[in-house]
Coordinates of N, CA and C and ligand atoms in Angstrom, one line a residue:
X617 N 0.8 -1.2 0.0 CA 0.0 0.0 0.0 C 0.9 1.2 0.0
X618 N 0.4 2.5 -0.4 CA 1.3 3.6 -0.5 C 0.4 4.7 -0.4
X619 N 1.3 5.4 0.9 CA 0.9 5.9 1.9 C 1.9 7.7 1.2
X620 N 1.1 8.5 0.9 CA 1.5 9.8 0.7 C 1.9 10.5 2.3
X621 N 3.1 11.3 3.0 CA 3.2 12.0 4.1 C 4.0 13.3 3.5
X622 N 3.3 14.2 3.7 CA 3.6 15.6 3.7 C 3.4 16.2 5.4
X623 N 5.1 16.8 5.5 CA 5.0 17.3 6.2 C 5.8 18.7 6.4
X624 N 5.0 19.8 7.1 CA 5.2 21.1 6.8 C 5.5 22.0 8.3
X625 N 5.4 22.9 8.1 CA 6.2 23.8 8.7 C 5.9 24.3 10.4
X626 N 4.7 23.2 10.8 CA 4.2 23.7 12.0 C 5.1 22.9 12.9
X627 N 5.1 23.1 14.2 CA 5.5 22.9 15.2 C 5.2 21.0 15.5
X628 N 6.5 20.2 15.6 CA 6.2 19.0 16.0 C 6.6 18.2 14.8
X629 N 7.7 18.3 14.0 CA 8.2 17.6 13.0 C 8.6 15.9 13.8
X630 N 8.7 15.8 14.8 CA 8.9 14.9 15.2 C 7.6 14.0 15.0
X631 N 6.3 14.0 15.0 CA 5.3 13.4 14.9 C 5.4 12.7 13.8
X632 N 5.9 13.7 12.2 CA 6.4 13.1 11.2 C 7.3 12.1 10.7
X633 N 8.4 12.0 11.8 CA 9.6 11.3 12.3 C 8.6 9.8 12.7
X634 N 8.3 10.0 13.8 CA 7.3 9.0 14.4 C 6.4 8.1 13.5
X635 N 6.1 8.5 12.7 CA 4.8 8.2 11.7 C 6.0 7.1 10.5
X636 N 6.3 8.2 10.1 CA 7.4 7.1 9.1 C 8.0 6.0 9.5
X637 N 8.6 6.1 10.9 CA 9.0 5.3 11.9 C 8.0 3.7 11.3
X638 N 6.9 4.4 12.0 CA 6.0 3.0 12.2 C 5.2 3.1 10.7
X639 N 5.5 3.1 9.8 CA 4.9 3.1 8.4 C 5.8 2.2 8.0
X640 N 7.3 2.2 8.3 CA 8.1 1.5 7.5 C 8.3 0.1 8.8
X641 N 8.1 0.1 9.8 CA 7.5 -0.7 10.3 C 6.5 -1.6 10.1
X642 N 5.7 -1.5 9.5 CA 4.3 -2.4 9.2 C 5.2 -3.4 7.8
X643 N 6.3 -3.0 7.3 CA 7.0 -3.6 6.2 C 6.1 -3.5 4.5
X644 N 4.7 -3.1 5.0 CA 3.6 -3.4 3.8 C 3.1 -1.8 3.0
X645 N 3.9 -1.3 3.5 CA 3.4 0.4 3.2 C 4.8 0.9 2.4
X646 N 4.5 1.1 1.7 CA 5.7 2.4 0.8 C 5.5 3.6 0.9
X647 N 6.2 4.4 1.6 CA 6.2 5.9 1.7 C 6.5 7.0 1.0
X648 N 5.7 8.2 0.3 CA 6.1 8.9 -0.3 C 6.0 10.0 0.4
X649 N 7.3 10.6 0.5 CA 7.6 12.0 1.6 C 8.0 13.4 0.7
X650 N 6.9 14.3 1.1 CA 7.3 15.4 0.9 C 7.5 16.6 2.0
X651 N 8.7 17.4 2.1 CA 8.6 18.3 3.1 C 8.9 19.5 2.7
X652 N 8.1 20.6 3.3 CA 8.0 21.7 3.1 C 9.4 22.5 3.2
X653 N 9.6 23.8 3.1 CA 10.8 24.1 3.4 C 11.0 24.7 4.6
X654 N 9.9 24.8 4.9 CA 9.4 25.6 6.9 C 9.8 24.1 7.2
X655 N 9.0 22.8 7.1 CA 9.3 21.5 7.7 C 10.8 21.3 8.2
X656 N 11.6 21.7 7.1 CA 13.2 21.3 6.8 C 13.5 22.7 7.9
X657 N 12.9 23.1 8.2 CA 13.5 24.5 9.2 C 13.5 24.2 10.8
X658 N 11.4 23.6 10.8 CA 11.4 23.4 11.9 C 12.1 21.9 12.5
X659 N 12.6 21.0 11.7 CA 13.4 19.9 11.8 C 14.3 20.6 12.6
X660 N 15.9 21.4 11.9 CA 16.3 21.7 12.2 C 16.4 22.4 13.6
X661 N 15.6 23.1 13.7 CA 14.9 24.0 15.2 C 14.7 22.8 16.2
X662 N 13.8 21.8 16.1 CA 13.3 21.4 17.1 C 14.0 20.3 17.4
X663 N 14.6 19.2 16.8 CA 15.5 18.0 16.4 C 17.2 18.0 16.4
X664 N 16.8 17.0 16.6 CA 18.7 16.6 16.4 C 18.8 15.5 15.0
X665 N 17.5 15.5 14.5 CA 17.6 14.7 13.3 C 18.1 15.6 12.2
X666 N 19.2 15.1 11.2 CA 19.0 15.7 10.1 C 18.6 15.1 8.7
X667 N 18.2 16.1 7.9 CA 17.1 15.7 7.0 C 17.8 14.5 6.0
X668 N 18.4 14.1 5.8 CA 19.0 13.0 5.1 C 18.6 12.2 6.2
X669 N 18.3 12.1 7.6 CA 17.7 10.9 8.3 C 16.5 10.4 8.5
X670 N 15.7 11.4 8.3 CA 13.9 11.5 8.1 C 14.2 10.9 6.9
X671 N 14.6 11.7 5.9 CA 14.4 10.9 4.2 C 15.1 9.7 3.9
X672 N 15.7 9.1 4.4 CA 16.0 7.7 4.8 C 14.9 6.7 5.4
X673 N 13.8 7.2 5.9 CA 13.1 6.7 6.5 C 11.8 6.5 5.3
X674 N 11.7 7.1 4.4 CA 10.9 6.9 3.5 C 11.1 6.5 2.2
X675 N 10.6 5.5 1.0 CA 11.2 5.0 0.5 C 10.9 5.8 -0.7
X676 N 9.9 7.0 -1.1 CA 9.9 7.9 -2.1 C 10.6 9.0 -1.4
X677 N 10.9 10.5 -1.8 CA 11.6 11.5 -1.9 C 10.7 12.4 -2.8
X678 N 10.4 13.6 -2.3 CA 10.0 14.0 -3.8 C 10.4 16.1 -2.8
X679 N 10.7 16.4 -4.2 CA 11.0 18.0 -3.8 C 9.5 19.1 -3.5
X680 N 8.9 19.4 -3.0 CA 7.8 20.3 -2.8 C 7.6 20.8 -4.2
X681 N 8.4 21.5 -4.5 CA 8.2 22.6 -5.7 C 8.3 21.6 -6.9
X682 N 8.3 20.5 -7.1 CA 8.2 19.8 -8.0 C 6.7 18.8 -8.4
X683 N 6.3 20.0 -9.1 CA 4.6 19.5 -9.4 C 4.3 18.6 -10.1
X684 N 5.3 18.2 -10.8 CA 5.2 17.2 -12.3 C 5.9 15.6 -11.4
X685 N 5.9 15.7 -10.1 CA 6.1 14.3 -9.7 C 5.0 13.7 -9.9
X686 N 5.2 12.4 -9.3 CA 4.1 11.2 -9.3 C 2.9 11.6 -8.4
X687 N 3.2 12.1 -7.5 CA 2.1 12.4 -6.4 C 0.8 13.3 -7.2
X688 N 1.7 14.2 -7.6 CA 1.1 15.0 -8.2 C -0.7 14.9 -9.4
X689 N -0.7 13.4 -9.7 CA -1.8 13.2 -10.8 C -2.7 11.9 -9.7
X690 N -3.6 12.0 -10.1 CA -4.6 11.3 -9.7 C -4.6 10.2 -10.4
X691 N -3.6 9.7 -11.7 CA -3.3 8.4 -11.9 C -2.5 7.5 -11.4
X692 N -1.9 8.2 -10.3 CA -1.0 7.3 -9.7 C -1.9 7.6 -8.4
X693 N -2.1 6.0 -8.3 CA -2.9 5.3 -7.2 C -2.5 5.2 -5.9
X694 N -2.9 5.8 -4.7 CA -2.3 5.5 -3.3 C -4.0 5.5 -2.2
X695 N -2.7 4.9 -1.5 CA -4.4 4.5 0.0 C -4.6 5.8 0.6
X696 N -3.5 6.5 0.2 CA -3.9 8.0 1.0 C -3.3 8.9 1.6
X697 N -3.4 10.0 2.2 CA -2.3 11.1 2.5 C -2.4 11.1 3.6
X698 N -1.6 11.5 4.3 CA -1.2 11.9 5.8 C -0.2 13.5 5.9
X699 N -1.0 14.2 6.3 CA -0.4 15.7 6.7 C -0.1 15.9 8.0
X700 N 1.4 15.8 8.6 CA 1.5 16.1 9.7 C 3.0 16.6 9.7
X701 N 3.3 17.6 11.1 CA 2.2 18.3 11.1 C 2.0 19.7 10.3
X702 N 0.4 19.7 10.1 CA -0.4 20.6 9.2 C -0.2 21.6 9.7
X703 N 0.4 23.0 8.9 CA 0.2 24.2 9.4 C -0.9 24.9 8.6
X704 N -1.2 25.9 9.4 CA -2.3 26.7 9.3 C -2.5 27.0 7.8
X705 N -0.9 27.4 7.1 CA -1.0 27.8 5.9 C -1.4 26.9 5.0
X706 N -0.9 25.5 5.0 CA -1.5 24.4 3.6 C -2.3 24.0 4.0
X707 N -3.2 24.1 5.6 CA -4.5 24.1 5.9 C -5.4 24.9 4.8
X708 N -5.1 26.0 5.1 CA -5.6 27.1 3.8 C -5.8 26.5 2.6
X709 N -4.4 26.3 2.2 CA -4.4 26.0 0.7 C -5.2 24.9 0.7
X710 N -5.3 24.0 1.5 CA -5.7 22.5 1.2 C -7.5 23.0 0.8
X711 N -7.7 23.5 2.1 CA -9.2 23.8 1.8 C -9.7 24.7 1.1
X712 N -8.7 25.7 0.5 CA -8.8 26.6 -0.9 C -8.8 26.0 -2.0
X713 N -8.5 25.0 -2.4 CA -8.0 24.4 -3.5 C -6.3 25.4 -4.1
X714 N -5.5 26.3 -3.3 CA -4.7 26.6 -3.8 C -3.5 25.8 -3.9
X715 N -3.3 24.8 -5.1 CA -2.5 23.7 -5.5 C -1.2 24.4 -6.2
X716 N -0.6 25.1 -5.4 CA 0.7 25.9 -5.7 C 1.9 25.0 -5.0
X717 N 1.9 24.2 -4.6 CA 3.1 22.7 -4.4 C 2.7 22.0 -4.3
X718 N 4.2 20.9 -3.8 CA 3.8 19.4 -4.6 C 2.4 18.8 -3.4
X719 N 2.5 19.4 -1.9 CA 1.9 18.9 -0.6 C 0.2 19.2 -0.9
X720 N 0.3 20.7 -1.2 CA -1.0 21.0 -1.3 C -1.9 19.7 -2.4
X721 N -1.1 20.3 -3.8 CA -1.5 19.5 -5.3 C -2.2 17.9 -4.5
X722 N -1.2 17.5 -3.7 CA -1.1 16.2 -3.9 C -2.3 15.7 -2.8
X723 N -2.7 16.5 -1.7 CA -3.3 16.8 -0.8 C -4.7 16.8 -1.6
X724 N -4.8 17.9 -3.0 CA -6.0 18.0 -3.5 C -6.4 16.6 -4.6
X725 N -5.4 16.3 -4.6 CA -5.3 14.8 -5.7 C -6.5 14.0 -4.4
X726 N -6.1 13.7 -3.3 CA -7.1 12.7 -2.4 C -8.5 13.7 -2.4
X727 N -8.6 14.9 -2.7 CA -10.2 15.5 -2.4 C -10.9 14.7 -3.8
X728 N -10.3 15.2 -5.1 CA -10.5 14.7 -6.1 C -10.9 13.4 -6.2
X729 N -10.1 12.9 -5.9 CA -10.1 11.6 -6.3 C -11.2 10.6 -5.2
X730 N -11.4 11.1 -4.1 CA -12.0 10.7 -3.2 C -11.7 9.8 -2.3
X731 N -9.9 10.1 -2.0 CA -9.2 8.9 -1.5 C -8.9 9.4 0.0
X732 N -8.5 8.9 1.1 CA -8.6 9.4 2.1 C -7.2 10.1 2.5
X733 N -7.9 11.7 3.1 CA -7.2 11.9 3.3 C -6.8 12.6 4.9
X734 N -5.9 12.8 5.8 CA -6.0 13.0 7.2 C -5.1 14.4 7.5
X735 N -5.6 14.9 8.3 CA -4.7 15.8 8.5 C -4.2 16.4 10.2
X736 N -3.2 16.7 10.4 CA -2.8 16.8 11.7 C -2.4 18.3 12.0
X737 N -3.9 19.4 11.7 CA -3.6 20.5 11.8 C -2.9 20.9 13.6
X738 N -1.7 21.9 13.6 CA -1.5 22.6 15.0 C -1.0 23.6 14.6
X739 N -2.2 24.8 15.6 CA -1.7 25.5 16.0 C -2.6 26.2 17.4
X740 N -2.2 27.0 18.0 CA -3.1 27.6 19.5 C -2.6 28.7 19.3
X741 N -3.4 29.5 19.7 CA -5.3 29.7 19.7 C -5.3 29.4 17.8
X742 N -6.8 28.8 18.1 CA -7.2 28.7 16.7 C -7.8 30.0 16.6
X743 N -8.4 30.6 15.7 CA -8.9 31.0 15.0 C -10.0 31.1 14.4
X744 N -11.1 31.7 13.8 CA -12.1 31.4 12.8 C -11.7 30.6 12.1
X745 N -10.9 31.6 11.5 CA -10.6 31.0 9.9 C -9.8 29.7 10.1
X746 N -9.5 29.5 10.9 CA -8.5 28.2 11.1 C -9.7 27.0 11.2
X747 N -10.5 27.7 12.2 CA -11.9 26.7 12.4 C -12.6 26.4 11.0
X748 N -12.9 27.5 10.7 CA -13.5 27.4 9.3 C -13.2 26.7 8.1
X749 N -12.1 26.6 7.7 CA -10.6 25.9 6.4 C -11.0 24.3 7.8
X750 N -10.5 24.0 8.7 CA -11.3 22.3 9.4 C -12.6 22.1 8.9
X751 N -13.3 22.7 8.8 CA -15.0 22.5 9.1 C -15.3 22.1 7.7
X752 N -14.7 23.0 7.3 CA -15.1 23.0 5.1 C -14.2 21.4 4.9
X753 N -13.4 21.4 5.2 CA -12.4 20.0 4.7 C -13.4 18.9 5.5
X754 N -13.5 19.2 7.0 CA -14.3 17.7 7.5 C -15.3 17.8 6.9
X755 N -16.1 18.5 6.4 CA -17.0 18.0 5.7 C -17.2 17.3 4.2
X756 N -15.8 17.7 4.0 CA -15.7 16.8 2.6 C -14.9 15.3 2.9
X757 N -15.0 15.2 4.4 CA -15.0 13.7 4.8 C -13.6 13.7 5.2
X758 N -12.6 14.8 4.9 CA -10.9 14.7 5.1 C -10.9 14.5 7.2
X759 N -10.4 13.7 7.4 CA -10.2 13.2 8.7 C -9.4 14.5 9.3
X760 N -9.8 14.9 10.4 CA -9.0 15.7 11.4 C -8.6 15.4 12.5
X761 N -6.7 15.2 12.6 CA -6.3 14.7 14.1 C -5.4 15.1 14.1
X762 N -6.2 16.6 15.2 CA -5.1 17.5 15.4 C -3.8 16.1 16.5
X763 N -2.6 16.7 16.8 CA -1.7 16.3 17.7 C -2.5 16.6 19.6
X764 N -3.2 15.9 19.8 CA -3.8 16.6 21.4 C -3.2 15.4 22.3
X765 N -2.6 15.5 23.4 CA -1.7 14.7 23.8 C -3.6 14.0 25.4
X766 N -2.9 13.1 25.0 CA -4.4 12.0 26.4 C -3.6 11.6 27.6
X767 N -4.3 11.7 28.3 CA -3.7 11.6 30.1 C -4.3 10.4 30.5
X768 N -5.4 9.4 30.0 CA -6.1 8.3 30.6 C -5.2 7.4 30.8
X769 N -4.1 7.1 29.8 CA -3.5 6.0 29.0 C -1.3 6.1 29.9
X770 N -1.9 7.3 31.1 CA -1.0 7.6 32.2 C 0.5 7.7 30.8
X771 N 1.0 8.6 30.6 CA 2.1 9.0 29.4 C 3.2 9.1 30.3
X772 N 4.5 8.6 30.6 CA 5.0 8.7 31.1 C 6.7 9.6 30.7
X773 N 6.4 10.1 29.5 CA 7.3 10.8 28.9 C 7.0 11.0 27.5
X774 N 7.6 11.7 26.9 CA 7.3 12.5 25.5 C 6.7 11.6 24.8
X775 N 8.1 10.8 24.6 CA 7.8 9.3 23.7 C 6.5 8.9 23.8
X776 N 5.9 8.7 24.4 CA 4.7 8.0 25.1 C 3.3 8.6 24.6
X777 N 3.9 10.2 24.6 CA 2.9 11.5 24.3 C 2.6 11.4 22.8
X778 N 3.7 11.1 22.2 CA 4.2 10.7 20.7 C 3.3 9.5 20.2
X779 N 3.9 8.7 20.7 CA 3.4 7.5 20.0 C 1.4 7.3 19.8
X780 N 1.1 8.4 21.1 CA -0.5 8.3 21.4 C -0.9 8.6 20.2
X781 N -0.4 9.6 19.3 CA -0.5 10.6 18.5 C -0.7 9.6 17.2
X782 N 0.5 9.0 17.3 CA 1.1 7.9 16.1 C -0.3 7.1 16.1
X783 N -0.4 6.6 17.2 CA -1.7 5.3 16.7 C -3.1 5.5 16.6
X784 N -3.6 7.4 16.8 CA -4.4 7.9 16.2 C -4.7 8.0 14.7
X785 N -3.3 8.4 14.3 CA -3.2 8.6 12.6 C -3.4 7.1 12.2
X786 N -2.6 5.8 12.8 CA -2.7 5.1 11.9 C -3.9 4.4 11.9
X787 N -4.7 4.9 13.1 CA -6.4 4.2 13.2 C -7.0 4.6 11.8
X788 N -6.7 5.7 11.7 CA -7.1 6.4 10.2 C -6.5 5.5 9.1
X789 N -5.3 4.9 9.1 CA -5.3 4.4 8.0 C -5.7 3.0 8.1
X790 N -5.9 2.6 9.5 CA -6.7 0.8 9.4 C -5.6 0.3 10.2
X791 N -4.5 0.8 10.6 CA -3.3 0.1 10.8 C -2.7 -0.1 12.3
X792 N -2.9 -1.5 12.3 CA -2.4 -1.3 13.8 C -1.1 -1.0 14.5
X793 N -0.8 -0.7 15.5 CA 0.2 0.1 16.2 C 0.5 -0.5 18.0
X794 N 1.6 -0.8 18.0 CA 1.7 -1.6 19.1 C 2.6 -1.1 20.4
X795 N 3.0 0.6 19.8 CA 3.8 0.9 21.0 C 2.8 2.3 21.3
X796 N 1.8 2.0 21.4 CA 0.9 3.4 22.4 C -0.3 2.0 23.2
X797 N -0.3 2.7 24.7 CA -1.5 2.0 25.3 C -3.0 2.9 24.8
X798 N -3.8 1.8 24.4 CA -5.4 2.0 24.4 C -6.3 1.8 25.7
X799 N -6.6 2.9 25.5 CA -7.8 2.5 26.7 C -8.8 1.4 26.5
X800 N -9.0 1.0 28.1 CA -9.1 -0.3 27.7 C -10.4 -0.4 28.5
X801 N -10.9 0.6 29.3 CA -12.3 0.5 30.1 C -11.6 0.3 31.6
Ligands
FMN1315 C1 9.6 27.0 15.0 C2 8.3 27.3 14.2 C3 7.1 26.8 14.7 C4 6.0 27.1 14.0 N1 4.8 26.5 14.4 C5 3.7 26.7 13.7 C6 2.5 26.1 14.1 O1 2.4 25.4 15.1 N2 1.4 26.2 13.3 C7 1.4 26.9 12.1 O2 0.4 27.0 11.5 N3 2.5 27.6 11.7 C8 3.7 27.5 12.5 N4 4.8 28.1 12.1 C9 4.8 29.0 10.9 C10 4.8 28.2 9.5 O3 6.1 27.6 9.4 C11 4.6 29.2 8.4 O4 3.3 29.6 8.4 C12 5.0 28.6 7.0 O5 4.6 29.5 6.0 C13 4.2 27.3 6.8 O6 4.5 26.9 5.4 P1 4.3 25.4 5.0 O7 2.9 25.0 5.3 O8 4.6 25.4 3.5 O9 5.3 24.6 5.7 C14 6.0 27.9 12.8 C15 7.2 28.4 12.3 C16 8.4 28.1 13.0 C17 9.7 28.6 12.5

């Protein structure tokens, strides 16, 4: 299966890290990565990874500003996109239809096409319009999960905080996940 992950310029590139982690984990998923150039900033900022180590972790590569990649057409077939994490700005674009990179384009390829797609908008305080650009997308079915960290499931450090996050997204994609605890009643 092949799993589209764009990720952009908001706060928490590590989530992205995480995700690919356990995507190339499942062994059954091929990953195609695109990152923003805010992404590649806030990497840098927030991380000790560098970006030759995220993109090792994914088995596509594709440059943002390159429209004419694969992701790009609705003939090349995938299970679906994952935006994390989503900033406010290709939130915009996403729900504008302004297909001006490869993230957004490829983002509007799953509205098109009717393929699923998820998104991991953060930022605080939201906003109207931030509210509004969610509300317009969830209603065209696009899944919304923002990063909101759960205390039921007792987190006993970041990692922990992380991985909750991880096995929300991949509920979205059907996929199970074996290093976050579920509440269990
Ligand atoms: C350290 C850092 C943290 C940021 N955090 C956020 C955030 O949480 N949410 C957001 O919408 N923008 C955030 N921004 C601003 C975005 O990077 C900026 O709006 C950028 O234009 C997003 O472009 P992109 O969507 O193409 O990556 C942050 C910027 C920096 C440098």
């Amino acid at each position: 299966m092949d799993i589209v992950v764009g990720v952009t310029g908001a706060t928490g590139t590590i989530y992205a890290i995480h995700l690919l982690k356990a995507l190339k984990d499942t062994g059954t998923v091929k990953t195609h990565l695109i990152m923003s150039d805010w992404a590649k900033e806030t990497l840098a900022i927030e991380t000790d990874y560098r970006l030759k180590d995220v993109e090792d972790l994914a088995d596509f590569v594709y440059d943002n500003k390159n429209l004419g990649a694969k992701t790009s057409s609705g003939s090349f077939v995938t299970e679906g996109m994952v935006v994390v994490p989503c900033s406010m700005k290709t939130l915009s674009a996403i729900a504008n239809g302004y297909d001006d990179n490869l993230i957004s384009r490829s983002a509007g390829v799953m509205l098109k096409e009717g393929r699923r797609l998820i998104l991991s908008p953060r930022e605080s305080p939201l906003s109207a319009i931030h509210l509004e650009n969610m509300l317009k997308l969830s209603r065209q079915g696009v899944r919304m999960v923002p990063p909101m960290p759960a205390f039921y499931n007792h987190p006993q450090n970041l990692e922990d905080m992380i991985n909750h996050h991880i096995m929300k997204l991949l509920d979205q994609l059907g996929l199970e996940y074996s290093q976050a605890r579920r509440w269990q009643g």
